[in-house]
Amino acid sequence: MSSASSSPNPTITVEKKPSEARLAQLGIKSWPKWGCSPGTYQLKFDAEETCYLVRGRVRAYVKRPPPESEFVEFGAGDLVVIPKGISCTWHVSVAVDKYYKFDSS
């Protein structure tokens, strides 16, 4: 997989339903947990975040210069990587519970 942060327009990547072995390799269950109720959230990521959704459904609209528009959908069972520097609006249709970690580099 190529590094999203090397492109001029970094994008959110979604790995659908990773295996239990992959989740164990990443140590997901040792990560902190976070949740939110349905709603709309403006988010800016100052560090790369990797998260695994235990439950929920999100449509994330990434802010781009006009006329570009991009959204990514993800939900329960997905492993998501959000590059550093992305600003986006999360439309949460089903309450989210997720494990997450920020890249310390």
mmCIF file with all atom_site columns, C-alpha atoms in Angstrom:
data_model
loop_
_atom_site.group_PDB
_atom_site.id
_atom_site.type_symbol
_atom_site.label_atom_id
_atom_site.label_alt_id
_atom_site.label_comp_id
_atom_site.label_asym_id
_atom_site.label_entity_id
_atom_site.label_seq_id
_atom_site.pdbx_PDB_ins_code
_atom_site.Cartn_x
_atom_site.Cartn_y
_atom_site.Cartn_z
_atom_site.occupancy
_atom_site.B_iso_or_equiv
_atom_site.pdbx_formal_charge
_atom_site.auth_seq_id
_atom_site.auth_comp_id
_atom_site.auth_asym_id
_atom_site.auth_atom_id
_atom_site.pdbx_PDB_model_num
ATOM 1   C CA . MET A 1 1   ? 0.000   0.000   0.000  1.00 0.00 ? 1   MET A CA 1
ATOM 2   C CA . SER A 1 2   ? 1.412   3.398   -0.910 1.00 0.00 ? 2   SER A CA 1
ATOM 3   C CA . SER A 1 3   ? 1.726   6.158   1.626  1.00 0.00 ? 3   SER A CA 1
ATOM 4   C CA . ALA A 1 4   ? -1.262  8.473   1.415  1.00 0.00 ? 4   ALA A CA 1
ATOM 5   C CA . SER A 1 5   ? 0.727   11.383  2.855  1.00 0.00 ? 5   SER A CA 1
ATOM 6   C CA . SER A 1 6   ? 3.099   11.502  -0.140 1.00 0.00 ? 6   SER A CA 1
ATOM 7   C CA . SER A 1 7   ? 0.341   12.600  -2.536 1.00 0.00 ? 7   SER A CA 1
ATOM 8   C CA . PRO A 1 8   ? -0.619  16.280  -2.877 1.00 0.00 ? 8   PRO A CA 1
ATOM 9   C CA . ASN A 1 9   ? -4.174  15.378  -1.808 1.00 0.00 ? 9   ASN A CA 1
ATOM 10  C CA . PRO A 1 10  ? -3.913  12.812  0.986  1.00 0.00 ? 10  PRO A CA 1
ATOM 11  C CA . THR A 1 11  ? -6.938  10.559  1.243  1.00 0.00 ? 11  THR A CA 1
ATOM 12  C CA . ILE A 1 12  ? -8.579  8.415   3.879  1.00 0.00 ? 12  ILE A CA 1
ATOM 13  C CA . THR A 1 13  ? -7.953  4.714   3.271  1.00 0.00 ? 13  THR A CA 1
ATOM 14  C CA . VAL A 1 14  ? -10.352 1.978   4.364  1.00 0.00 ? 14  VAL A CA 1
ATOM 15  C CA . GLU A 1 15  ? -9.465  -1.680  4.788  1.00 0.00 ? 15  GLU A CA 1
ATOM 16  C CA . LYS A 1 16  ? -12.753 -3.585  4.789  1.00 0.00 ? 16  LYS A CA 1
ATOM 17  C CA . LYS A 1 17  ? -13.096 -6.363  7.375  1.00 0.00 ? 17  LYS A CA 1
ATOM 18  C CA . PRO A 1 18  ? -9.417  -7.075  8.197  1.00 0.00 ? 18  PRO A CA 1
ATOM 19  C CA . SER A 1 19  ? -8.703  -10.556 9.585  1.00 0.00 ? 19  SER A CA 1
ATOM 20  C CA . GLU A 1 20  ? -8.518  -11.266 13.327 1.00 0.00 ? 20  GLU A CA 1
ATOM 21  C CA . ALA A 1 21  ? -4.821  -12.081 12.769 1.00 0.00 ? 21  ALA A CA 1
ATOM 22  C CA . ARG A 1 22  ? -4.208  -8.628  11.279 1.00 0.00 ? 22  ARG A CA 1
ATOM 23  C CA . LEU A 1 23  ? -6.053  -6.941  14.161 1.00 0.00 ? 23  LEU A CA 1
ATOM 24  C CA . ALA A 1 24  ? -4.033  -8.940  16.697 1.00 0.00 ? 24  ALA A CA 1
ATOM 25  C CA . GLN A 1 25  ? -0.791  -8.046  14.874 1.00 0.00 ? 25  GLN A CA 1
ATOM 26  C CA . LEU A 1 26  ? -1.679  -4.345  15.170 1.00 0.00 ? 26  LEU A CA 1
ATOM 27  C CA . GLY A 1 27  ? -2.596  -4.738  18.859 1.00 0.00 ? 27  GLY A CA 1
ATOM 28  C CA . ILE A 1 28  ? -5.993  -3.089  18.327 1.00 0.00 ? 28  ILE A CA 1
ATOM 29  C CA . LYS A 1 29  ? -7.444  -4.192  21.690 1.00 0.00 ? 29  LYS A CA 1
ATOM 30  C CA . SER A 1 30  ? -4.678  -2.342  23.564 1.00 0.00 ? 30  SER A CA 1
ATOM 31  C CA . TRP A 1 31  ? -5.553  0.990   21.889 1.00 0.00 ? 31  TRP A CA 1
ATOM 32  C CA . PRO A 1 32  ? -7.745  3.591   23.602 1.00 0.00 ? 32  PRO A CA 1
ATOM 33  C CA . LYS A 1 33  ? -11.450 3.654   22.734 1.00 0.00 ? 33  LYS A CA 1
ATOM 34  C CA . TRP A 1 34  ? -13.576 6.576   21.604 1.00 0.00 ? 34  TRP A CA 1
ATOM 35  C CA . GLY A 1 35  ? -17.212 6.939   20.670 1.00 0.00 ? 35  GLY A CA 1
ATOM 36  C CA . CYS A 1 36  ? -19.735 9.472   19.474 1.00 0.00 ? 36  CYS A CA 1
ATOM 37  C CA . SER A 1 37  ? -23.463 9.663   18.902 1.00 0.00 ? 37  SER A CA 1
ATOM 38  C CA . PRO A 1 38  ? -25.062 10.289  15.507 1.00 0.00 ? 38  PRO A CA 1
ATOM 39  C CA . GLY A 1 39  ? -24.495 13.813  14.238 1.00 0.00 ? 39  GLY A CA 1
ATOM 40  C CA . THR A 1 40  ? -22.151 16.004  12.205 1.00 0.00 ? 40  THR A CA 1
ATOM 41  C CA . TYR A 1 41  ? -18.589 16.666  13.366 1.00 0.00 ? 41  TYR A CA 1
ATOM 42  C CA . GLN A 1 42  ? -15.908 18.986  11.951 1.00 0.00 ? 42  GLN A CA 1
ATOM 43  C CA . LEU A 1 43  ? -12.521 17.311  12.453 1.00 0.00 ? 43  LEU A CA 1
ATOM 44  C CA . LYS A 1 44  ? -8.893  18.214  11.720 1.00 0.00 ? 44  LYS A CA 1
ATOM 45  C CA . PHE A 1 45  ? -6.210  15.578  12.100 1.00 0.00 ? 45  PHE A CA 1
ATOM 46  C CA . ASP A 1 46  ? -2.880  16.947  13.379 1.00 0.00 ? 46  ASP A CA 1
ATOM 47  C CA . ALA A 1 47  ? -1.387  13.438  13.349 1.00 0.00 ? 47  ALA A CA 1
ATOM 48  C CA . GLU A 1 48  ? -2.091  10.333  11.295 1.00 0.00 ? 48  GLU A CA 1
ATOM 49  C CA . GLU A 1 49  ? -4.825  8.271   12.944 1.00 0.00 ? 49  GLU A CA 1
ATOM 50  C CA . THR A 1 50  ? -5.461  4.575   12.494 1.00 0.00 ? 50  THR A CA 1
ATOM 51  C CA . CYS A 1 51  ? -8.785  3.382   13.860 1.00 0.00 ? 51  CYS A CA 1
ATOM 52  C CA . TYR A 1 52  ? -10.889 0.232   13.922 1.00 0.00 ? 52  TYR A CA 1
ATOM 53  C CA . LEU A 1 53  ? -14.658 0.660   14.147 1.00 0.00 ? 53  LEU A CA 1
ATOM 54  C CA . VAL A 1 54  ? -16.362 -1.802  16.479 1.00 0.00 ? 54  VAL A CA 1
ATOM 55  C CA . ARG A 1 55  ? -19.720 -0.269  15.578 1.00 0.00 ? 55  ARG A CA 1
ATOM 56  C CA . GLY A 1 56  ? -21.080 2.691   13.687 1.00 0.00 ? 56  GLY A CA 1
ATOM 57  C CA . ARG A 1 57  ? -21.424 4.161   10.222 1.00 0.00 ? 57  ARG A CA 1
ATOM 58  C CA . VAL A 1 58  ? -19.640 7.283   8.931  1.00 0.00 ? 58  VAL A CA 1
ATOM 59  C CA . ARG A 1 59  ? -19.560 9.270   5.714  1.00 0.00 ? 59  ARG A CA 1
ATOM 60  C CA . ALA A 1 60  ? -16.482 11.514  5.874  1.00 0.00 ? 60  ALA A CA 1
ATOM 61  C CA . TYR A 1 61  ? -16.348 14.488  3.505  1.00 0.00 ? 61  TYR A CA 1
ATOM 62  C CA . VAL A 1 62  ? -12.748 15.583  2.946  1.00 0.00 ? 62  VAL A CA 1
ATOM 63  C CA . LYS A 1 63  ? -12.269 19.322  2.471  1.00 0.00 ? 63  LYS A CA 1
ATOM 64  C CA . ARG A 1 64  ? -10.703 20.036  -0.927 1.00 0.00 ? 64  ARG A CA 1
ATOM 65  C CA . PRO A 1 65  ? -10.319 23.190  -3.002 1.00 0.00 ? 65  PRO A CA 1
ATOM 66  C CA . PRO A 1 66  ? -13.381 23.715  -5.240 1.00 0.00 ? 66  PRO A CA 1
ATOM 67  C CA . PRO A 1 67  ? -14.619 22.153  -7.449 1.00 0.00 ? 67  PRO A CA 1
ATOM 68  C CA . GLU A 1 68  ? -13.277 18.891  -6.008 1.00 0.00 ? 68  GLU A CA 1
ATOM 69  C CA . SER A 1 69  ? -15.418 17.022  -3.543 1.00 0.00 ? 69  SER A CA 1
ATOM 70  C CA . GLU A 1 70  ? -14.661 13.670  -1.989 1.00 0.00 ? 70  GLU A CA 1
ATOM 71  C CA . PHE A 1 71  ? -16.274 11.450  0.597  1.00 0.00 ? 71  PHE A CA 1
ATOM 72  C CA . VAL A 1 72  ? -15.381 8.095   2.062  1.00 0.00 ? 72  VAL A CA 1
ATOM 73  C CA . GLU A 1 73  ? -17.787 5.730   3.818  1.00 0.00 ? 73  GLU A CA 1
ATOM 74  C CA . PHE A 1 74  ? -16.785 3.289   6.523  1.00 0.00 ? 74  PHE A CA 1
ATOM 75  C CA . GLY A 1 75  ? -18.392 1.401   9.349  1.00 0.00 ? 75  GLY A CA 1
ATOM 76  C CA . ALA A 1 76  ? -18.272 -1.454  11.829 1.00 0.00 ? 76  ALA A CA 1
ATOM 77  C CA . GLY A 1 77  ? -15.460 -3.892  11.054 1.00 0.00 ? 77  GLY A CA 1
ATOM 78  C CA . ASP A 1 78  ? -13.397 -1.431  8.983  1.00 0.00 ? 78  ASP A CA 1
ATOM 79  C CA . LEU A 1 79  ? -9.789  -0.402  9.624  1.00 0.00 ? 79  LEU A CA 1
ATOM 80  C CA . VAL A 1 80  ? -9.347  3.252   8.638  1.00 0.00 ? 80  VAL A CA 1
ATOM 81  C CA . VAL A 1 81  ? -6.201  5.365   8.177  1.00 0.00 ? 81  VAL A CA 1
ATOM 82  C CA . ILE A 1 82  ? -6.660  9.141   8.212  1.00 0.00 ? 82  ILE A CA 1
ATOM 83  C CA . PRO A 1 83  ? -3.518  11.019  7.102  1.00 0.00 ? 83  PRO A CA 1
ATOM 84  C CA . LYS A 1 84  ? -2.054  13.910  9.064  1.00 0.00 ? 84  LYS A CA 1
ATOM 85  C CA . GLY A 1 85  ? -3.330  17.296  7.933  1.00 0.00 ? 85  GLY A CA 1
ATOM 86  C CA . ILE A 1 86  ? -6.758  16.207  6.693  1.00 0.00 ? 86  ILE A CA 1
ATOM 87  C CA . SER A 1 87  ? -9.772  18.350  7.568  1.00 0.00 ? 87  SER A CA 1
ATOM 88  C CA . CYS A 1 88  ? -13.103 16.635  7.126  1.00 0.00 ? 88  CYS A CA 1
ATOM 89  C CA . THR A 1 89  ? -16.729 16.584  8.168  1.00 0.00 ? 89  THR A CA 1
ATOM 90  C CA . TRP A 1 90  ? -18.015 13.328  9.631  1.00 0.00 ? 90  TRP A CA 1
ATOM 91  C CA . HIS A 1 91  ? -21.691 12.572  9.108  1.00 0.00 ? 91  HIS A CA 1
ATOM 92  C CA . VAL A 1 92  ? -22.303 9.822   11.668 1.00 0.00 ? 92  VAL A CA 1
ATOM 93  C CA . SER A 1 93  ? -25.522 7.938   10.880 1.00 0.00 ? 93  SER A CA 1
ATOM 94  C CA . VAL A 1 94  ? -24.996 5.135   13.445 1.00 0.00 ? 94  VAL A CA 1
ATOM 95  C CA . ALA A 1 95  ? -23.255 5.840   16.797 1.00 0.00 ? 95  ALA A CA 1
ATOM 96  C CA . VAL A 1 96  ? -19.523 5.070   16.626 1.00 0.00 ? 96  VAL A CA 1
ATOM 97  C CA . ASP A 1 97  ? -17.363 3.010   18.981 1.00 0.00 ? 97  ASP A CA 1
ATOM 98  C CA . LYS A 1 98  ? -13.775 2.680   17.815 1.00 0.00 ? 98  LYS A CA 1
ATOM 99  C CA . TYR A 1 99  ? -10.272 1.791   18.868 1.00 0.00 ? 99  TYR A CA 1
ATOM 100 C CA . TYR A 1 100 ? -7.734  4.369   17.716 1.00 0.00 ? 100 TYR A CA 1
ATOM 101 C CA . LYS A 1 101 ? -4.075  5.324   17.765 1.00 0.00 ? 101 LYS A CA 1
ATOM 102 C CA . PHE A 1 102 ? -2.130  8.329   16.535 1.00 0.00 ? 102 PHE A CA 1
ATOM 103 C CA . ASP A 1 103 ? 1.167   7.971   14.714 1.00 0.00 ? 103 ASP A CA 1
ATOM 104 C CA . SER A 1 104 ? 3.813   9.395   17.035 1.00 0.00 ? 104 SER A CA 1
ATOM 105 C CA . SER A 1 105 ? 6.250   10.371  14.228 1.00 0.00 ? 105 SER A CA 1
#
